[in-house]
Short mmCIF file of C-alpha atoms in Angstrom, two decimals:
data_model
loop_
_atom_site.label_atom_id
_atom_site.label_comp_id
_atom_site.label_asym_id
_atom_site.label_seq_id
_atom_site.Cartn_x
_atom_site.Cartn_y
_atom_site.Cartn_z
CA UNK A 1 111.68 133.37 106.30
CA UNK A 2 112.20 129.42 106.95
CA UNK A 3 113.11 127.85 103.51
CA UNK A 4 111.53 124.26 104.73
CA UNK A 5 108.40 123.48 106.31
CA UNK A 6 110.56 120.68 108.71
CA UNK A 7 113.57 118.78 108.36
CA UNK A 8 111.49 115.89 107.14
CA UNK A 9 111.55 117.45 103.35
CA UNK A 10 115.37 117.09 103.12
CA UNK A 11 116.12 114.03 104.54
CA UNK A 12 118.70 111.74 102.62
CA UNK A 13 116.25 109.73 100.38
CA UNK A 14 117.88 106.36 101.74
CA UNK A 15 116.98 107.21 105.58
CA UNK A 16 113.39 108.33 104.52
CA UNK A 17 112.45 105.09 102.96
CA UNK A 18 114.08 102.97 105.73
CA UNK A 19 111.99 105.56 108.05
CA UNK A 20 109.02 104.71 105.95
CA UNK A 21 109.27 100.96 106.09
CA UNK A 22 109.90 100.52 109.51
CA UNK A 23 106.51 102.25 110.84
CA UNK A 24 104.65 100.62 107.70
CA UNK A 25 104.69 96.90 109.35
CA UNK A 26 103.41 98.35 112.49
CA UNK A 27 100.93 100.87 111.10
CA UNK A 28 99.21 97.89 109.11
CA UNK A 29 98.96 95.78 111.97
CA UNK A 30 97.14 98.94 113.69
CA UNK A 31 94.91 98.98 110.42
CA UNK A 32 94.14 95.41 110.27
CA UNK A 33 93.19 95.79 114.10
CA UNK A 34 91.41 99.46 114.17
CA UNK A 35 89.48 98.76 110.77
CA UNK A 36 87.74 95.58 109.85
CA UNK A 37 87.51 96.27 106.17
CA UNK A 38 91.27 96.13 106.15
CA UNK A 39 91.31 93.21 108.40
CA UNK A 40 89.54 91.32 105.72
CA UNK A 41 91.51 92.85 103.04
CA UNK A 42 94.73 92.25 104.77
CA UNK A 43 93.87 88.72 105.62
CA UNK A 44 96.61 86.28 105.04
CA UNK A 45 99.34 88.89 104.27
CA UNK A 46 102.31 88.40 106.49
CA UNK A 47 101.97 92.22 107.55
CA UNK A 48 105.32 91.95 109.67
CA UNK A 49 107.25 90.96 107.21
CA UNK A 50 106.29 94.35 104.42
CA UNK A 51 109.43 95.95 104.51
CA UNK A 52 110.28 97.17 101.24
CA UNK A 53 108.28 98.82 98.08
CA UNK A 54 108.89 95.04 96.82
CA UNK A 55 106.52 93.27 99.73
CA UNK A 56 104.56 96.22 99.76
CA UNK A 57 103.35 95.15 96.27
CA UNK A 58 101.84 91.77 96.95
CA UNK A 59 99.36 93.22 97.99
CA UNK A 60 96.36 94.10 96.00
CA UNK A 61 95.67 97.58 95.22
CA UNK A 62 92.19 99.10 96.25
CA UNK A 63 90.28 101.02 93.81
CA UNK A 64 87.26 102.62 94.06
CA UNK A 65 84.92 101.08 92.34
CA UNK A 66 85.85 98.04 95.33
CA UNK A 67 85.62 100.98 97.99
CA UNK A 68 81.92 101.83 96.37
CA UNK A 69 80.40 98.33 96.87
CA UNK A 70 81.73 98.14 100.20
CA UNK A 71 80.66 100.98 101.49
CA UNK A 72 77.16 99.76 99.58
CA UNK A 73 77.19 96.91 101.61
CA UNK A 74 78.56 98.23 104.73
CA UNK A 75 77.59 102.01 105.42
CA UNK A 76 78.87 104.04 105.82
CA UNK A 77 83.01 103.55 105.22
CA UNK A 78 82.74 100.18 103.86
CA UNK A 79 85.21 98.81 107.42
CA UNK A 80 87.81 101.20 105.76
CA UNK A 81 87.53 103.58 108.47
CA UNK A 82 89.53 103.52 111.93
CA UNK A 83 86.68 105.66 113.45
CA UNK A 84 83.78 105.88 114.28
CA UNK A 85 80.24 108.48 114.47
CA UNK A 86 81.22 108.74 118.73
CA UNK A 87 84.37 110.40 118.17
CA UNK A 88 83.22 113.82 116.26
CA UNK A 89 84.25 115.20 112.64
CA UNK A 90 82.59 114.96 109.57
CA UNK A 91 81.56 113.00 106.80
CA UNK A 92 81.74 114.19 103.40
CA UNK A 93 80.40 112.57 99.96
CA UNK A 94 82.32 112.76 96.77
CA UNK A 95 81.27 111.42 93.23
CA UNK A 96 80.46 108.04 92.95
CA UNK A 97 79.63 108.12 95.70
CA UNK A 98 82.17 107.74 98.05
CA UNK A 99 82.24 108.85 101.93
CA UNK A 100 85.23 109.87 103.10
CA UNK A 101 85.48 110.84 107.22
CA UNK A 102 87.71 114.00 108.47
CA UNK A 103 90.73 112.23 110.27
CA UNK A 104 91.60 113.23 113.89
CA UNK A 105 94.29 116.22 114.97
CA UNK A 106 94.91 119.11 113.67
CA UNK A 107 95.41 119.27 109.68
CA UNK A 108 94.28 115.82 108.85
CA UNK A 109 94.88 115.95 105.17
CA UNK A 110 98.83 117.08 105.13
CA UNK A 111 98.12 120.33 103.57
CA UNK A 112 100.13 122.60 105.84
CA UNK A 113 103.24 121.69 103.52
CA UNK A 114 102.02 122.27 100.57
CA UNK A 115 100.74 125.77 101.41
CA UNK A 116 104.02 126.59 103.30
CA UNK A 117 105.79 125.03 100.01
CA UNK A 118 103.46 128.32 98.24
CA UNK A 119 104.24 130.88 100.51
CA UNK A 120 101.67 130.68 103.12
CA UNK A 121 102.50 131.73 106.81
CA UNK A 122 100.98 132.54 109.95
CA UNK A 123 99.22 135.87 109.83
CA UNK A 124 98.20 135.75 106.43
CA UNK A 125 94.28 136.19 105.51
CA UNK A 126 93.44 133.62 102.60
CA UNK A 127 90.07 133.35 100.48
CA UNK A 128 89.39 129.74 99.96
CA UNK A 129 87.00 129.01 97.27
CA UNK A 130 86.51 125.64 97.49
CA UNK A 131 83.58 123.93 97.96
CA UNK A 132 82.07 123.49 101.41
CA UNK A 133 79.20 121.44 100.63
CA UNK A 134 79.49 117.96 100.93
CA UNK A 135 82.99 117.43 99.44
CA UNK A 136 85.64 117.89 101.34
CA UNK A 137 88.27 120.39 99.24
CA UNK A 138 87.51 123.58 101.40
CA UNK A 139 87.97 121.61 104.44
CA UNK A 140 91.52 120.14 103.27
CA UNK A 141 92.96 123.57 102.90
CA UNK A 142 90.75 125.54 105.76
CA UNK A 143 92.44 122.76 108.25
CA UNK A 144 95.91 123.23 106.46
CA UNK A 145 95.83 126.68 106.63
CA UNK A 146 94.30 127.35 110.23
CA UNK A 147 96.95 124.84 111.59
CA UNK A 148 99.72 127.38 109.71
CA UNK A 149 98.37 129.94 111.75
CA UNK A 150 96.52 131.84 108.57
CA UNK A 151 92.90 133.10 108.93
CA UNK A 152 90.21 131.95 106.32
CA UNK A 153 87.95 133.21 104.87
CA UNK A 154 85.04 130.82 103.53
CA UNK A 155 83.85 132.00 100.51
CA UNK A 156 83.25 128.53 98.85
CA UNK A 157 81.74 128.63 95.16
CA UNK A 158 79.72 131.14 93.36
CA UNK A 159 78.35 134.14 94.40
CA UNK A 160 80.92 135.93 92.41
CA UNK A 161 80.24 139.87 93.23
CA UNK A 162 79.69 139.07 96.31
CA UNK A 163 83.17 137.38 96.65
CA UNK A 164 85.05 140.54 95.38
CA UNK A 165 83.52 143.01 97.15
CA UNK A 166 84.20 140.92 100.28
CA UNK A 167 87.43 140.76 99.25
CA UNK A 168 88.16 143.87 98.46
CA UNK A 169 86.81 144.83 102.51
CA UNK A 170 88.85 142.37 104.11
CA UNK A 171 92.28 142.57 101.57
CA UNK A 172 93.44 138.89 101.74
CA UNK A 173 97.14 138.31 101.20
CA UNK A 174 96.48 135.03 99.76
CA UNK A 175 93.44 132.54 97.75
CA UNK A 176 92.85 128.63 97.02
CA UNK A 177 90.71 127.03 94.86
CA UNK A 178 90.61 125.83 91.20
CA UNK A 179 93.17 127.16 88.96
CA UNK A 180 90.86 129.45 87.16
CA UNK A 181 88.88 131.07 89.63
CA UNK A 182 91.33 132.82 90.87
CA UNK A 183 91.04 134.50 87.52
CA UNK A 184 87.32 134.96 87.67
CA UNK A 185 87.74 136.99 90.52
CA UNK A 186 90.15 139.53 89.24
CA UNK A 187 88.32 140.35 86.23
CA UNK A 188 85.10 141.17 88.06
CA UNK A 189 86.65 143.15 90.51
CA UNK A 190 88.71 145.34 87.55
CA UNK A 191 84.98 145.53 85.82
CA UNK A 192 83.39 147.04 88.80
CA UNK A 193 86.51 149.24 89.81
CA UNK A 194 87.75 147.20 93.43
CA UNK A 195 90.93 146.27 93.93
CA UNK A 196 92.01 142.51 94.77
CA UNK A 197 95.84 143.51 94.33
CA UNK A 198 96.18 142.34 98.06
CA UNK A 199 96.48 138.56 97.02
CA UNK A 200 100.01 138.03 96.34
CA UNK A 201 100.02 133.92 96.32
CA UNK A 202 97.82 131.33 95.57
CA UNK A 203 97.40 127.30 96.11
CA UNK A 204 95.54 125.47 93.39
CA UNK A 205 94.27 122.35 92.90
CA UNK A 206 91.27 120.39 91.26
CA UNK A 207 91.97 121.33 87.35
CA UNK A 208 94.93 122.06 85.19
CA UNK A 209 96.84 124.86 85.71
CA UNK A 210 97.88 125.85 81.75
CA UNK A 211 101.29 127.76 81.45
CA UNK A 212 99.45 130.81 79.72
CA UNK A 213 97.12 131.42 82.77
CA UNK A 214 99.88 131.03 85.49
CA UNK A 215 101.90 133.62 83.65
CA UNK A 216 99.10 136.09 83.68
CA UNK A 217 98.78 135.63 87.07
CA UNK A 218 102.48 136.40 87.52
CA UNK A 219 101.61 139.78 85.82
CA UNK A 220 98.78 140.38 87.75
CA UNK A 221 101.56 140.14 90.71
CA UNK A 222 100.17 136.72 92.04
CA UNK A 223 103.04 133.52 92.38
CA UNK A 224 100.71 130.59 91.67
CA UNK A 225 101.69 127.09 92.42
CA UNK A 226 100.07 123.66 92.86
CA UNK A 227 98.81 120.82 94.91
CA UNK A 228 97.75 117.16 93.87
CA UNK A 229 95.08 116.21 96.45
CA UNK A 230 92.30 114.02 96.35
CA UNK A 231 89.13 113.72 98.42
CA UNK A 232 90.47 109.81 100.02
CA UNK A 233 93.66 110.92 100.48
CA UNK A 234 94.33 114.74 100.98
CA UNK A 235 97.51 116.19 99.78
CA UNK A 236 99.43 113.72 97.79
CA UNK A 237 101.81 115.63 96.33
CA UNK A 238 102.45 119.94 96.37
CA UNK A 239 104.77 122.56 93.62
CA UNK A 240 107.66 124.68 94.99
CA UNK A 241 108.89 127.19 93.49
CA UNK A 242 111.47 125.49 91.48
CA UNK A 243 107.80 124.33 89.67
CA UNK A 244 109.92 121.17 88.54
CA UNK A 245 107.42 118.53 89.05
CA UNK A 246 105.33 118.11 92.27
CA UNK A 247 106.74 116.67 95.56
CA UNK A 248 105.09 113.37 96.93
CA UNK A 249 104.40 114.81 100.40
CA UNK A 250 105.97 113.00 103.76
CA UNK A 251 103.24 111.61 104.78
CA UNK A 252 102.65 109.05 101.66
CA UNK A 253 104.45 106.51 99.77
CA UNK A 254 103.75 106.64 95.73
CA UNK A 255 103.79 104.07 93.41
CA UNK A 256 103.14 103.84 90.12
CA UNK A 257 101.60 100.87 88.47
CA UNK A 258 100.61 99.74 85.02
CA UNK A 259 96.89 100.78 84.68
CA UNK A 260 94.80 97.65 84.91
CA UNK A 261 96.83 96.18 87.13
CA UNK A 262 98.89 95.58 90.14
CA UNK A 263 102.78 96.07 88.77
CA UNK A 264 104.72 98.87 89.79
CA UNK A 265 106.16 100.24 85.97
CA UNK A 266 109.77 101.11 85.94
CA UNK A 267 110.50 104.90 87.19
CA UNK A 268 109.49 107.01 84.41
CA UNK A 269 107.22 104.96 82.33
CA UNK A 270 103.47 106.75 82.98
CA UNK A 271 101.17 104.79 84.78
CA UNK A 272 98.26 104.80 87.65
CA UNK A 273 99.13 106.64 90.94
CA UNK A 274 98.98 104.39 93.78
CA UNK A 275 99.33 105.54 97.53
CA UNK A 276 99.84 104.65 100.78
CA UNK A 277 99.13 107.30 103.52
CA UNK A 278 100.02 106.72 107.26
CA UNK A 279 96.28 108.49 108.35
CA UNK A 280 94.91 106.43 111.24
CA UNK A 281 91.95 107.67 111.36
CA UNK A 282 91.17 106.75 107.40
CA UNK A 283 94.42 104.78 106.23
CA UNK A 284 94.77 104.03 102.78
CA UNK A 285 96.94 100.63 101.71
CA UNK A 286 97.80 100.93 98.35
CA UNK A 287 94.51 102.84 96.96
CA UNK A 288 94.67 103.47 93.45
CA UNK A 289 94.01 106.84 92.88
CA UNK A 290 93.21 106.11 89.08
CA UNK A 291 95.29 109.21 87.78
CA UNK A 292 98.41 109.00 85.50
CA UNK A 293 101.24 110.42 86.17
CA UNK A 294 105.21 109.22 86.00
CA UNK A 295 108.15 109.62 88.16
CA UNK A 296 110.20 112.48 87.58
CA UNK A 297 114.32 111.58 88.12
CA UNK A 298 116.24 112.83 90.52
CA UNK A 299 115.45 115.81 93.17
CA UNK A 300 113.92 119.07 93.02
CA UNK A 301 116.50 122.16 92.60
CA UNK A 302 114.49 123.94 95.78
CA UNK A 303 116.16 121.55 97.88
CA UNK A 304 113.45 119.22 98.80
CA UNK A 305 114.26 115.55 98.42
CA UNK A 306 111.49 113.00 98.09
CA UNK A 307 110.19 111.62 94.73
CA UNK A 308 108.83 113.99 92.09
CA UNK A 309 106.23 112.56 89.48
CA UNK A 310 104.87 114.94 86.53
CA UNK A 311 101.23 115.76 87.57
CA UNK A 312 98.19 114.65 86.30
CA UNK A 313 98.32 113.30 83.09
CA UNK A 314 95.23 111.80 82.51
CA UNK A 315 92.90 108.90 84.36
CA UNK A 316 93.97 105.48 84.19
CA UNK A 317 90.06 103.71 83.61
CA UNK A 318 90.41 102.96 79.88
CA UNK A 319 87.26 100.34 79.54
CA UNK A 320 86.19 100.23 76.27
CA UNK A 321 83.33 99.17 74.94
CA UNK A 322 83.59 96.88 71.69
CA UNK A 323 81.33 95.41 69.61
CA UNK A 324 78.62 96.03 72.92
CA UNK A 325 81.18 94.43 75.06
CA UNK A 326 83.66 96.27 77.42
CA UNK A 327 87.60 95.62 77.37
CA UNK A 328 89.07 95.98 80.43
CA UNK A 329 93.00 97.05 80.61
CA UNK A 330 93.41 94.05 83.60
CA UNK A 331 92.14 92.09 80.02
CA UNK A 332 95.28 93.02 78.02
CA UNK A 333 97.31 92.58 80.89
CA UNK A 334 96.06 89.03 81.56
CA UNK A 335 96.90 88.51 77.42
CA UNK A 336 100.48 89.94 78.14
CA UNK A 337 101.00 87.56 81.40
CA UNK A 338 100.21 84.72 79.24
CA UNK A 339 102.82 85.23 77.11
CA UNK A 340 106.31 85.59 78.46
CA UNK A 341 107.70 87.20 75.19
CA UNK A 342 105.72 90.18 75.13
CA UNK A 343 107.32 92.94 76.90
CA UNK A 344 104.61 96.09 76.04
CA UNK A 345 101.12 95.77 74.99
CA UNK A 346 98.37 98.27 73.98
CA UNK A 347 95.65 97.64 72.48
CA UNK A 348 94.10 99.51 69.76
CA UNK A 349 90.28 99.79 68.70
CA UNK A 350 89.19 101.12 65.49
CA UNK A 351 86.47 100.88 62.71
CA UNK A 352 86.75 99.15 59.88
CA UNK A 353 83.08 100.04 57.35
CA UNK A 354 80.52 99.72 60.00
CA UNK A 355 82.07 96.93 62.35
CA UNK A 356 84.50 97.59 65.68
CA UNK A 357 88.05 95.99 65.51
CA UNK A 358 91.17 95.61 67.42
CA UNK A 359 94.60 95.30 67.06
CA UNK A 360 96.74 94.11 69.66
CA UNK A 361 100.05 95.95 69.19
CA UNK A 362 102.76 93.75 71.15
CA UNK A 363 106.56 94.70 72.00
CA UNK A 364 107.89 91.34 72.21
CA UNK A 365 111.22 89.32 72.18
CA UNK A 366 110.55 86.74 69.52
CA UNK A 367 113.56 85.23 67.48
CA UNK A 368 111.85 82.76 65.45
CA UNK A 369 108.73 81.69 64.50
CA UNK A 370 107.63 84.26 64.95
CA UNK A 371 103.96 83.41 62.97
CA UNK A 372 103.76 80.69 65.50
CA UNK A 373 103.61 83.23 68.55
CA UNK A 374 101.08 85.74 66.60
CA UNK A 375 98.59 83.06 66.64
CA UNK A 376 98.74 81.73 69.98
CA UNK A 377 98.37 85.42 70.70
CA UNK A 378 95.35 85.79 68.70
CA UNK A 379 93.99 82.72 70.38
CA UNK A 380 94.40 84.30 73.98
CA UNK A 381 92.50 87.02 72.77
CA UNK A 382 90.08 85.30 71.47
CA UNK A 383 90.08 83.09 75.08
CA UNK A 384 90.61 86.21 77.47
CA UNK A 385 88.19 89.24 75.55
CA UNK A 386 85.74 86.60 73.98
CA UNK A 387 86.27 88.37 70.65
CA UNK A 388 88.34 88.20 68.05
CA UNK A 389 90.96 90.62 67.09
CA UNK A 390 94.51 90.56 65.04
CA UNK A 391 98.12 91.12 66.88
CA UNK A 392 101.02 92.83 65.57
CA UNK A 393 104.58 92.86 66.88
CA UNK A 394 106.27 96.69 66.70
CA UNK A 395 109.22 98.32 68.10
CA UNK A 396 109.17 99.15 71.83
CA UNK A 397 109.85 102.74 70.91
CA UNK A 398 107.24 103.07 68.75
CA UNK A 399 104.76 102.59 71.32
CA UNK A 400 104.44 105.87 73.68
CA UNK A 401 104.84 106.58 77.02
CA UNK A 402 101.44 107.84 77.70
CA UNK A 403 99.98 105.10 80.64
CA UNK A 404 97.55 104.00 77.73
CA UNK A 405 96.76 100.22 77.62
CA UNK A 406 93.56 100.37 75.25
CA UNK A 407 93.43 103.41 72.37
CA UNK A 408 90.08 104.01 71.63
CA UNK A 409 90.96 105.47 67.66
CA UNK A 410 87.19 104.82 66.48
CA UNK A 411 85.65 108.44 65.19
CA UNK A 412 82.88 109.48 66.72
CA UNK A 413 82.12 112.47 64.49
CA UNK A 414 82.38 110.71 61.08
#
């Protein structure tokens, strides 16, 4: 059986980003040409001249509330969108909303490698129990796996008994959908006496896989492994079976930034995922995904050699409302860029008796007067949030690595 999916997933690291960065300039010229969203978007940036992760971060990132309210305004892809009604597919809705279109080709989302990367290959039969209505998750792995040469079968959500006793008729080798599905279906086919012991693999995505539940699986006889993907993007990155972190797939370049922001953090500080994917049908110029996750070092043991980042660890949106007003994480940032000295900031919101407060916990380089800088702080605060709050300077590593700008320690119980 072929170890690697192409010779793309163990390129020298070096050659893939110089291979990234020279089609980037040219692919957002295409953009800025194809897509009038992007022209706009892109206006003024010398696109020529992005030719390293550095350039690539002047510009802006894209999020989705931005994405909503121009789609709002412009139906129904906001000008994102390098395509058009004429030219076939489909349009799917996500929550928000937000309309995403099927790309062009064969396998449009880059799932292929990620379901090779599980143990997927052509003849297999897989159950996919995604969602076919409206949102595209079915669709990303029924293109994936149809371009691998597997056969689907569409069994989408619910419907449970059903399900099993269609797949205990047809015997699928393999399944995708959510992590604990999977699981769903093996208990009601052992309650009603069929056998599912035909799936062997699985691909999941859309929840967390927990440590417990892939290692009943592995009893059950089923090798489970995972895929980041996302409804904008597709497959951002997939598990192999060294299940070391997950691969950022070929097709994307990954950054992570501070949340709130534009910055790229330093490799292995947590922080928002932000891609870039080379689709020209729906291209994506640094769209932040607002997950956390954190770049893993070095390269996976299977042999695979792009970046690695942890998974999901948690979403990036951290407003907070204080006092009836909301804090926004770009806030804090905006307090930190005001003052050179402050290397790390979080903010941190409790009660104190029946009245919100906060405490803006700083990392900071100060060597004297150092009373001086806590109230110019203060008075930042005061200028940037419109409320008043109290600063405190603490030790760099006392302040986790979690991606969390604002810590929202009020208790909601009491």
């Amino acid at each position: 059986m072929t170890e690697f999916y192409d010779d793309l997933e163990t390129r020298d690291p070096e050659k893939r980003e110089t291979a990234h960065f020279q089609s980037l300039g040219p692919f957002l010229q295409q953009v800025a040409t194809e897509a009038p969203g992007w022209a706009k978007r892109l206006d003024g940036v010398d696109l020529q001249a992005v030719k390293s992760r550095a350039d690539l971060a002047q510009i802006p990132v894209l999020r989705k509330p931005e994405m909503m309210a121009a789609q709002t305004e412009n139906p129904p892809f906001g000008g994102f969108a390098a395509i058009n009604p004429g030219q076939g597919g489909r349009i799917f809705m996500s929550p928000g909303p937000v309309y995403e279109p099927q790309g062009k080709g064969p396998d449009p989302w880059r799932a292929g490698r990620s379901l090779f990367a599980a143990g997927f290959r052509r003849g297999d039969i897989v159950h996919n129990s995604f969602s076919y209505h409206l949102t595209p998750g079915a669709f990303i792995l029924d293109e994936g796996l149809r371009a691998l040469g597997c056969m689907v079968m569409p069994a989408g959500v619910g419907q449970t008994e059903q399900q099993v006793e269609a797949a205990a008729h047809i015997k699928p080798t393999g399944f995708v959908g959510t992590p604990d599905f999977l699981k769903v279906l093996l208990d009601r086919a052992q309650d009603v006496g069929l056998s599912l012991a035909s799936i062997s693999k699985a691909l999941v995505s859309g929840g967390a896989l927990f440590p417990s539940l892939r290692q009943e699986y592995r009893d059950r006889g089923v090798s489970v492994l995972q895929a980041y993907a996302t409804a904008d993007a597709g497959v951002i990155a997939y598990e192999s079976d060294a299940m070391e972190g997950l691969i950022v797939d070929e097709g994307v370049i990954l950054e992570i930034v501070r949340p709130g922001t534009d910055d790229p953090v330093p490799d292995g500080e947590v922080g928002e995922v932000v891609i870039t994917v080379f689709n020209p049908s729906y291209p994506l110029v640094r769209f932040g995904t607002g997950d956390l996750s954190a770049v893993l070092d070095g390269q996976s043991p299977c042999g695979r050699t792009n970046m690695r980042i942890k998974g999901w660890m948690g979403r990036a949106d951290q407003r907070t409302k204080v006092k009836g007003m909301f804090v926004d994480p770009k806030q804090v940032a905006e307090i930190a860029a005001r003052h050179p000295e402050i290397e790390k900031a979080r903010l941190v919101v409790t009660r104190v008796g029946d009245s919100d407060a906060m405490t803006l916990r700083v990392a900071a380089s100060v060597s004297t007067d150092a009373e001086s800088f806590l109230e110019r702080v203060v008075e930042t605060m005061s200028d940037v949030t419109k409320m008043k709050g109290s600063v405190e300077i603490v030790a760099k590593e006392s302040m986790p690595n979690d991606g969390v700008v604002i810590a929202d320690e009020r208790d909601y119980d009491g």
